[in-house]
PDB file of C-alpha atoms in Angstrom:
ATOM      1  CA  MET A   1       4.619 -86.667 -14.685  1.00  0.00           C
ATOM      2  CA  THR A   2       3.841 -82.992 -14.101  1.00  0.00           C
ATOM      3  CA  ARG A   3       6.113 -80.196 -15.255  1.00  0.00           C
ATOM      4  CA  LEU A   4       7.159 -79.517 -11.650  1.00  0.00           C
ATOM      5  CA  GLU A   5       7.991 -83.187 -11.023  1.00  0.00           C
ATOM      6  CA  LYS A   6       9.988 -83.339 -14.241  1.00  0.00           C
ATOM      7  CA  LEU A   7      11.957 -80.252 -13.244  1.00  0.00           C
ATOM      8  CA  HIS A   8      12.612 -81.686  -9.769  1.00  0.00           C
ATOM      9  CA  THR A   9      13.930 -84.940 -11.285  1.00  0.00           C
ATOM     10  CA  THR A  10      16.145 -83.042 -13.749  1.00  0.00           C
ATOM     11  CA  LEU A  11      17.609 -80.883 -10.983  1.00  0.00           C
ATOM     12  CA  GLN A  12      18.369 -83.915  -8.818  1.00  0.00           C
ATOM     13  CA  ALA A  13      20.035 -85.691 -11.729  1.00  0.00           C
ATOM     14  CA  THR A  14      22.076 -82.596 -12.643  1.00  0.00           C
ATOM     15  CA  PHE A  15      23.299 -81.446  -9.233  1.00  0.00           C
ATOM     16  CA  GLY A  16      22.926 -84.402  -6.878  1.00  0.00           C
ATOM     17  CA  ASP A  17      24.000 -83.487  -3.334  1.00  0.00           C
ATOM     18  CA  THR A  18      25.533 -80.180  -4.445  1.00  0.00           C
ATOM     19  CA  VAL A  19      22.214 -78.439  -3.853  1.00  0.00           C
ATOM     20  CA  SER A  20      19.231 -78.833  -1.552  1.00  0.00           C
ATOM     21  CA  LEU A  21      15.789 -78.900  -3.200  1.00  0.00           C
ATOM     22  CA  LYS A  22      12.623 -77.744  -1.480  1.00  0.00           C
ATOM     23  CA  VAL A  23       9.131 -77.852  -2.959  1.00  0.00           C
ATOM     24  CA  ALA A  24       6.385 -75.645  -1.508  1.00  0.00           C
ATOM     25  CA  LEU A  25       3.245 -74.024  -2.929  1.00  0.00           C
ATOM     26  CA  GLY A  26       3.942 -75.343  -6.404  1.00  0.00           C
ATOM     27  CA  GLU A  27       7.448 -73.861  -6.556  1.00  0.00           C
ATOM     28  CA  ILE A  28      10.968 -75.271  -6.282  1.00  0.00           C
ATOM     29  CA  THR A  29      13.662 -73.554  -4.245  1.00  0.00           C
ATOM     30  CA  ILE A  30      17.298 -74.543  -4.649  1.00  0.00           C
ATOM     31  CA  GLU A  31      19.702 -73.843  -1.805  1.00  0.00           C
ATOM     32  CA  VAL A  32      23.348 -73.721  -2.826  1.00  0.00           C
ATOM     33  CA  SER A  33      26.587 -72.966  -0.991  1.00  0.00           C
ATOM     34  CA  THR A  34      28.522 -69.811  -1.829  1.00  0.00           C
ATOM     35  CA  LYS A  35      31.468 -71.851  -3.149  1.00  0.00           C
ATOM     36  CA  ASP A  36      29.182 -73.503  -5.736  1.00  0.00           C
ATOM     37  CA  TRP A  37      27.197 -70.320  -6.473  1.00  0.00           C
ATOM     38  CA  LEU A  38      28.771 -69.470  -9.844  1.00  0.00           C
ATOM     39  CA  ASP A  39      28.990 -73.058 -11.109  1.00  0.00           C
ATOM     40  CA  VAL A  40      25.400 -73.939 -10.234  1.00  0.00           C
ATOM     41  CA  CYS A  41      24.033 -70.722 -11.735  1.00  0.00           C
ATOM     42  CA  ALA A  42      26.019 -71.216 -14.955  1.00  0.00           C
ATOM     43  CA  ALA A  43      24.705 -74.794 -15.184  1.00  0.00           C
ATOM     44  CA  LEU A  44      21.135 -73.611 -14.666  1.00  0.00           C
ATOM     45  CA  ARG A  45      21.612 -71.325 -17.654  1.00  0.00           C
ATOM     46  CA  ASP A  46      23.610 -73.620 -19.959  1.00  0.00           C
ATOM     47  CA  ASN A  47      22.156 -77.087 -19.360  1.00  0.00           C
ATOM     48  CA  GLU A  48      19.690 -77.697 -22.189  1.00  0.00           C
ATOM     49  CA  ALA A  49      17.378 -79.689 -19.927  1.00  0.00           C
ATOM     50  CA  LEU A  50      17.083 -76.634 -17.652  1.00  0.00           C
ATOM     51  CA  HIS A  51      17.872 -73.588 -19.816  1.00  0.00           C
ATOM     52  CA  PHE A  52      17.090 -70.820 -17.313  1.00  0.00           C
ATOM     53  CA  GLU A  53      18.206 -68.099 -19.684  1.00  0.00           C
ATOM     54  CA  THR A  54      16.419 -65.235 -17.899  1.00  0.00           C
ATOM     55  CA  CYS A  55      17.019 -63.841 -14.412  1.00  0.00           C
ATOM     56  CA  ILE A  56      13.823 -62.081 -13.368  1.00  0.00           C
ATOM     57  CA  ASP A  57      15.034 -60.788 -10.023  1.00  0.00           C
ATOM     58  CA  LEU A  58      17.807 -60.865  -7.450  1.00  0.00           C
ATOM     59  CA  CYS A  59      17.310 -59.593  -3.919  1.00  0.00           C
ATOM     60  CA  GLY A  60      18.956 -59.629  -0.514  1.00  0.00           C
ATOM     61  CA  MET A  61      17.509 -60.947   2.747  1.00  0.00           C
ATOM     62  CA  ASP A  62      18.353 -60.142   6.361  1.00  0.00           C
ATOM     63  CA  TYR A  63      17.328 -62.936   8.734  1.00  0.00           C
ATOM     64  CA  SER A  64      18.801 -61.377  11.877  1.00  0.00           C
ATOM     65  CA  ALA A  65      15.453 -60.612  13.549  1.00  0.00           C
ATOM     66  CA  TRP A  66      13.755 -63.786  12.335  1.00  0.00           C
ATOM     67  CA  GLY A  67      16.383 -66.520  12.265  1.00  0.00           C
ATOM     68  CA  ALA A  68      17.636 -68.125   9.094  1.00  0.00           C
ATOM     69  CA  PRO A  69      15.833 -71.270   7.933  1.00  0.00           C
ATOM     70  CA  THR A  70      17.595 -74.573   8.471  1.00  0.00           C
ATOM     71  CA  ASN A  71      20.211 -75.100   5.791  1.00  0.00           C
ATOM     72  CA  THR A  72      21.031 -78.554   4.479  1.00  0.00           C
ATOM     73  CA  VAL A  73      23.842 -77.596   2.090  1.00  0.00           C
ATOM     74  CA  GLU A  74      26.391 -76.283   4.615  1.00  0.00           C
ATOM     75  CA  PRO A  75      24.952 -77.091   8.073  1.00  0.00           C
ATOM     76  CA  GLY A  76      28.178 -76.152   9.846  1.00  0.00           C
ATOM     77  CA  LEU A  77      28.114 -72.602   8.502  1.00  0.00           C
ATOM     78  CA  PHE A  78      24.580 -71.474   9.264  1.00  0.00           C
ATOM     79  CA  PRO A  79      22.499 -69.794  10.394  1.00  0.00           C
ATOM     80  CA  ALA A  80      23.935 -66.846   8.512  1.00  0.00           C
ATOM     81  CA  ARG A  81      22.408 -63.415   8.711  1.00  0.00           C
ATOM     82  CA  PHE A  82      22.285 -62.531   5.004  1.00  0.00           C
ATOM     83  CA  ALA A  83      21.048 -64.424   1.980  1.00  0.00           C
ATOM     84  CA  VAL A  84      20.754 -63.676  -1.721  1.00  0.00           C
ATOM     85  CA  VAL A  85      17.737 -64.977  -3.642  1.00  0.00           C
ATOM     86  CA  LEU A  86      17.390 -65.368  -7.419  1.00  0.00           C
ATOM     87  CA  HIS A  87      14.213 -65.859  -9.433  1.00  0.00           C
ATOM     88  CA  LEU A  88      14.878 -67.526 -12.775  1.00  0.00           C
ATOM     89  CA  LEU A  89      12.694 -68.194 -15.798  1.00  0.00           C
ATOM     90  CA  SER A  90      13.110 -70.729 -18.590  1.00  0.00           C
ATOM     91  CA  LEU A  91      11.230 -69.470 -21.615  1.00  0.00           C
ATOM     92  CA  LYS A  92      12.121 -72.658 -23.467  1.00  0.00           C
ATOM     93  CA  HIS A  93      10.529 -74.969 -20.869  1.00  0.00           C
ATOM     94  CA  ASN A  94       8.052 -72.442 -19.395  1.00  0.00           C
ATOM     95  CA  VAL A  95       9.125 -73.004 -15.776  1.00  0.00           C
ATOM     96  CA  ARG A  96      10.394 -70.839 -12.932  1.00  0.00           C
ATOM     97  CA  ILE A  97      12.750 -71.558 -10.085  1.00  0.00           C
ATOM     98  CA  ARG A  98      14.087 -69.852  -6.975  1.00  0.00           C
ATOM     99  CA  VAL A  99      17.763 -70.089  -5.980  1.00  0.00           C
ATOM    100  CA  ARG A 100      19.026 -69.071  -2.542  1.00  0.00           C
ATOM    101  CA  THR A 101      22.449 -68.908  -0.939  1.00  0.00           C
ATOM    102  CA  PHE A 102      23.386 -67.776   2.555  1.00  0.00           C
ATOM    103  CA  VAL A 103      26.283 -65.327   2.542  1.00  0.00           C
ATOM    104  CA  PRO A 104      28.920 -65.794   5.264  1.00  0.00           C
ATOM    105  CA  GLY A 105      30.290 -62.784   7.077  1.00  0.00           C
ATOM    106  CA  ASP A 106      27.599 -60.929   9.001  1.00  0.00           C
ATOM    107  CA  ASP A 107      29.707 -57.768   9.201  1.00  0.00           C
ATOM    108  CA  PHE A 108      30.997 -57.854   5.624  1.00  0.00           C
ATOM    109  CA  PRO A 109      29.044 -60.317   3.441  1.00  0.00           C
ATOM    110  CA  VAL A 110      30.754 -61.081   0.102  1.00  0.00           C
ATOM    111  CA  LEU A 111      29.415 -63.131  -2.817  1.00  0.00           C
ATOM    112  CA  PRO A 112      30.675 -63.583  -6.407  1.00  0.00           C
ATOM    113  CA  SER A 113      28.821 -61.437  -8.943  1.00  0.00           C
ATOM    114  CA  LEU A 114      26.565 -63.075 -11.528  1.00  0.00           C
ATOM    115  CA  VAL A 115      26.905 -60.298 -14.099  1.00  0.00           C
ATOM    116  CA  ASP A 116      28.824 -62.621 -16.437  1.00  0.00           C
ATOM    117  CA  VAL A 117      26.082 -65.260 -16.150  1.00  0.00           C
ATOM    118  CA  TRP A 118      23.051 -62.982 -16.481  1.00  0.00           C
ATOM    119  CA  PRO A 119      23.943 -59.369 -17.384  1.00  0.00           C
ATOM    120  CA  SER A 120      20.464 -58.331 -16.200  1.00  0.00           C
ATOM    121  CA  VAL A 121      21.531 -58.760 -12.554  1.00  0.00           C
ATOM    122  CA  ASN A 122      23.767 -55.668 -12.789  1.00  0.00           C
ATOM    123  CA  TRP A 123      21.312 -53.243 -11.209  1.00  0.00           C
ATOM    124  CA  TYR A 124      19.787 -55.918  -8.950  1.00  0.00           C
ATOM    125  CA  GLU A 125      23.190 -56.553  -7.361  1.00  0.00           C
ATOM    126  CA  ARG A 126      23.731 -52.830  -6.954  1.00  0.00           C
ATOM    127  CA  GLU A 127      20.368 -52.624  -5.186  1.00  0.00           C
ATOM    128  CA  ALA A 128      21.249 -55.498  -2.822  1.00  0.00           C
ATOM    129  CA  PHE A 129      24.586 -53.803  -2.103  1.00  0.00           C
ATOM    130  CA  ASP A 130      22.908 -50.453  -1.462  1.00  0.00           C
ATOM    131  CA  LEU A 131      20.099 -51.731   0.764  1.00  0.00           C
ATOM    132  CA  TYR A 132      21.795 -54.665   2.554  1.00  0.00           C
ATOM    133  CA  GLY A 133      25.531 -54.035   2.202  1.00  0.00           C
ATOM    134  CA  ILE A 134      26.147 -57.328   0.381  1.00  0.00           C
ATOM    135  CA  VAL A 135      29.319 -56.966  -1.708  1.00  0.00           C
ATOM    136  CA  PHE A 136      29.280 -58.692  -5.111  1.00  0.00           C
ATOM    137  CA  GLU A 137      32.869 -59.496  -5.947  1.00  0.00           C
ATOM    138  CA  GLY A 138      33.685 -58.921  -9.606  1.00  0.00           C
ATOM    139  CA  HIS A 139      30.797 -56.550 -10.283  1.00  0.00           C
ATOM    140  CA  PRO A 140      31.930 -53.951 -12.856  1.00  0.00           C
ATOM    141  CA  ASP A 141      30.302 -50.935 -11.192  1.00  0.00           C
ATOM    142  CA  LEU A 142      29.224 -51.706  -7.632  1.00  0.00           C
ATOM    143  CA  ARG A 143      27.920 -48.422  -6.216  1.00  0.00           C
ATOM    144  CA  ARG A 144      24.721 -47.178  -4.640  1.00  0.00           C
ATOM    145  CA  ILE A 145      21.670 -47.043  -6.878  1.00  0.00           C
ATOM    146  CA  LEU A 146      18.718 -45.893  -4.710  1.00  0.00           C
ATOM    147  CA  THR A 147      20.278 -43.865  -1.901  1.00  0.00           C
ATOM    148  CA  ASP A 148      22.599 -40.928  -2.531  1.00  0.00           C
ATOM    149  CA  TYR A 149      26.377 -41.118  -2.499  1.00  0.00           C
ATOM    150  CA  GLY A 150      26.752 -39.687   0.993  1.00  0.00           C
ATOM    151  CA  PHE A 151      24.248 -42.071   2.570  1.00  0.00           C
ATOM    152  CA  ILE A 152      25.404 -43.811   5.747  1.00  0.00           C
ATOM    153  CA  GLY A 153      24.503 -47.451   6.324  1.00  0.00           C
ATOM    154  CA  HIS A 154      22.171 -49.854   4.537  1.00  0.00           C
ATOM    155  CA  PRO A 155      18.469 -49.118   5.114  1.00  0.00           C
ATOM    156  CA  PHE A 156      17.023 -52.642   4.665  1.00  0.00           C
ATOM    157  CA  ARG A 157      19.186 -54.131   7.401  1.00  0.00           C
ATOM    158  CA  LYS A 158      17.104 -55.012  10.455  1.00  0.00           C
ATOM    159  CA  ASP A 159      19.353 -52.999  12.753  1.00  0.00           C
ATOM    160  CA  PHE A 160      18.998 -49.815  10.690  1.00  0.00           C
ATOM    161  CA  PRO A 161      16.907 -47.268  12.643  1.00  0.00           C
ATOM    162  CA  ILE A 162      13.532 -46.380  11.143  1.00  0.00           C
ATOM    163  CA  SER A 163      14.353 -42.681  11.334  1.00  0.00           C
ATOM    164  CA  GLY A 164      17.826 -43.173   9.833  1.00  0.00           C
ATOM    165  CA  TYR A 165      21.019 -41.470  10.972  1.00  0.00           C
ATOM    166  CA  VAL A 166      20.838 -38.138   9.154  1.00  0.00           C
ATOM    167  CA  GLU A 167      18.151 -35.853   7.778  1.00  0.00           C
ATOM    168  CA  MET A 168      18.342 -33.233   5.093  1.00  0.00           C
ATOM    169  CA  ARG A 169      16.604 -29.899   4.719  1.00  0.00           C
ATOM    170  CA  TYR A 170      16.871 -26.776   2.640  1.00  0.00           C
ATOM    171  CA  ASP A 171      18.672 -23.984   4.467  1.00  0.00           C
ATOM    172  CA  THR A 172      17.399 -20.577   3.316  1.00  0.00           C
ATOM    173  CA  GLU A 173      20.466 -18.729   4.605  1.00  0.00           C
ATOM    174  CA  GLN A 174      22.955 -20.984   2.856  1.00  0.00           C
ATOM    175  CA  GLN A 175      20.558 -21.483  -0.074  1.00  0.00           C
ATOM    176  CA  ARG A 176      21.354 -25.163  -0.357  1.00  0.00           C
ATOM    177  CA  VAL A 177      20.367 -28.550   1.004  1.00  0.00           C
ATOM    178  CA  ILE A 178      22.247 -29.483   4.173  1.00  0.00           C
ATOM    179  CA  TYR A 179      22.588 -32.715   6.120  1.00  0.00           C
ATOM    180  CA  GLN A 180      22.329 -32.866   9.890  1.00  0.00           C
ATOM    181  CA  PRO A 181      21.864 -35.515  12.600  1.00  0.00           C
ATOM    182  CA  VAL A 182      18.327 -36.835  12.929  1.00  0.00           C
ATOM    183  CA  SER A 183      16.251 -34.678  15.268  1.00  0.00           C
ATOM    184  CA  ILE A 184      13.424 -37.213  15.663  1.00  0.00           C
ATOM    185  CA  GLU A 185      13.397 -38.802  19.106  1.00  0.00           C
ATOM    186  CA  PRO A 186      13.363 -42.607  18.929  1.00  0.00           C
ATOM    187  CA  ARG A 187      10.130 -44.167  20.167  1.00  0.00           C
ATOM    188  CA  GLU A 188       8.645 -47.599  20.608  1.00  0.00           C
ATOM    189  CA  VAL A 189       6.924 -48.662  17.382  1.00  0.00           C
ATOM    190  CA  THR A 190       6.192 -52.287  18.223  1.00  0.00           C
ATOM    191  CA  PRO A 191       2.474 -52.844  18.900  1.00  0.00           C
ATOM    192  CA  ARG A 192       1.645 -53.553  22.541  1.00  0.00           C
ATOM    193  CA  VAL A 193       0.147 -56.886  21.607  1.00  0.00           C
ATOM    194  CA  VAL A 194       3.625 -57.972  20.442  1.00  0.00           C
ATOM    195  CA  ARG A 195       5.914 -56.339  23.012  1.00  0.00           C
ATOM    196  CA  GLU A 196       3.903 -56.979  26.198  1.00  0.00           C
ATOM    197  CA  GLU A 197       3.595 -60.559  27.326  1.00  0.00           C
ATOM    198  CA  GLY A 198       0.035 -61.385  28.278  1.00  0.00           C
ATOM    199  CA  TYR A 199      -1.434 -58.251  26.675  1.00  0.00           C
ATOM    200  CA  GLY A 200      -5.222 -58.566  26.423  1.00  0.00           C
ATOM    201  CA  VAL A 201      -5.400 -61.517  28.837  1.00  0.00           C
ATOM    202  CA  GLU A 202      -7.759 -61.111  31.788  1.00  0.00           C
ATOM    203  CA  ARG A 203      -6.011 -61.435  35.119  1.00  0.00           C
TER     204      ARG A 203
END
């Protein structure tokens, strides 16, 4: 039995129907519902047969322009626009795993924070909040981390304009940086081959 097969068997035995397991390109992805998010993550860390003691990364996803993949954990809830993805490492067993949950509430997505499970997710959750607007309930210091405090919107959302909403420049008369509405005129940035049906086809 390979290491991947052993991990797959252990996950099935540990979680049963609570999670959905997918194997692709030599990696396992777990899909879990938001209500089981904290419990499953704590078990991934504490179960000696799994022992995923290190969270390598946490990121947000916006599926609004692509369409969320089919979900088998909560089929009545999805497709949801936003998802949160974890990448975990077990140093003890030398294996990695991906964990994904779809966050309900397209306008105001909320998910429990994992800071108490893996303290290393602190800044990762702040980044997902800053860029996608996903709120991590229970986070001790949930504020922007990459954009400035006066920034409007969440720049990694698919509906965020490429040019943004405001621009800043240094004003020589006021001798300070000022913010003003974007002066760039919006333009079509989708390649013709994508936006025009039949482009390149001889008629």
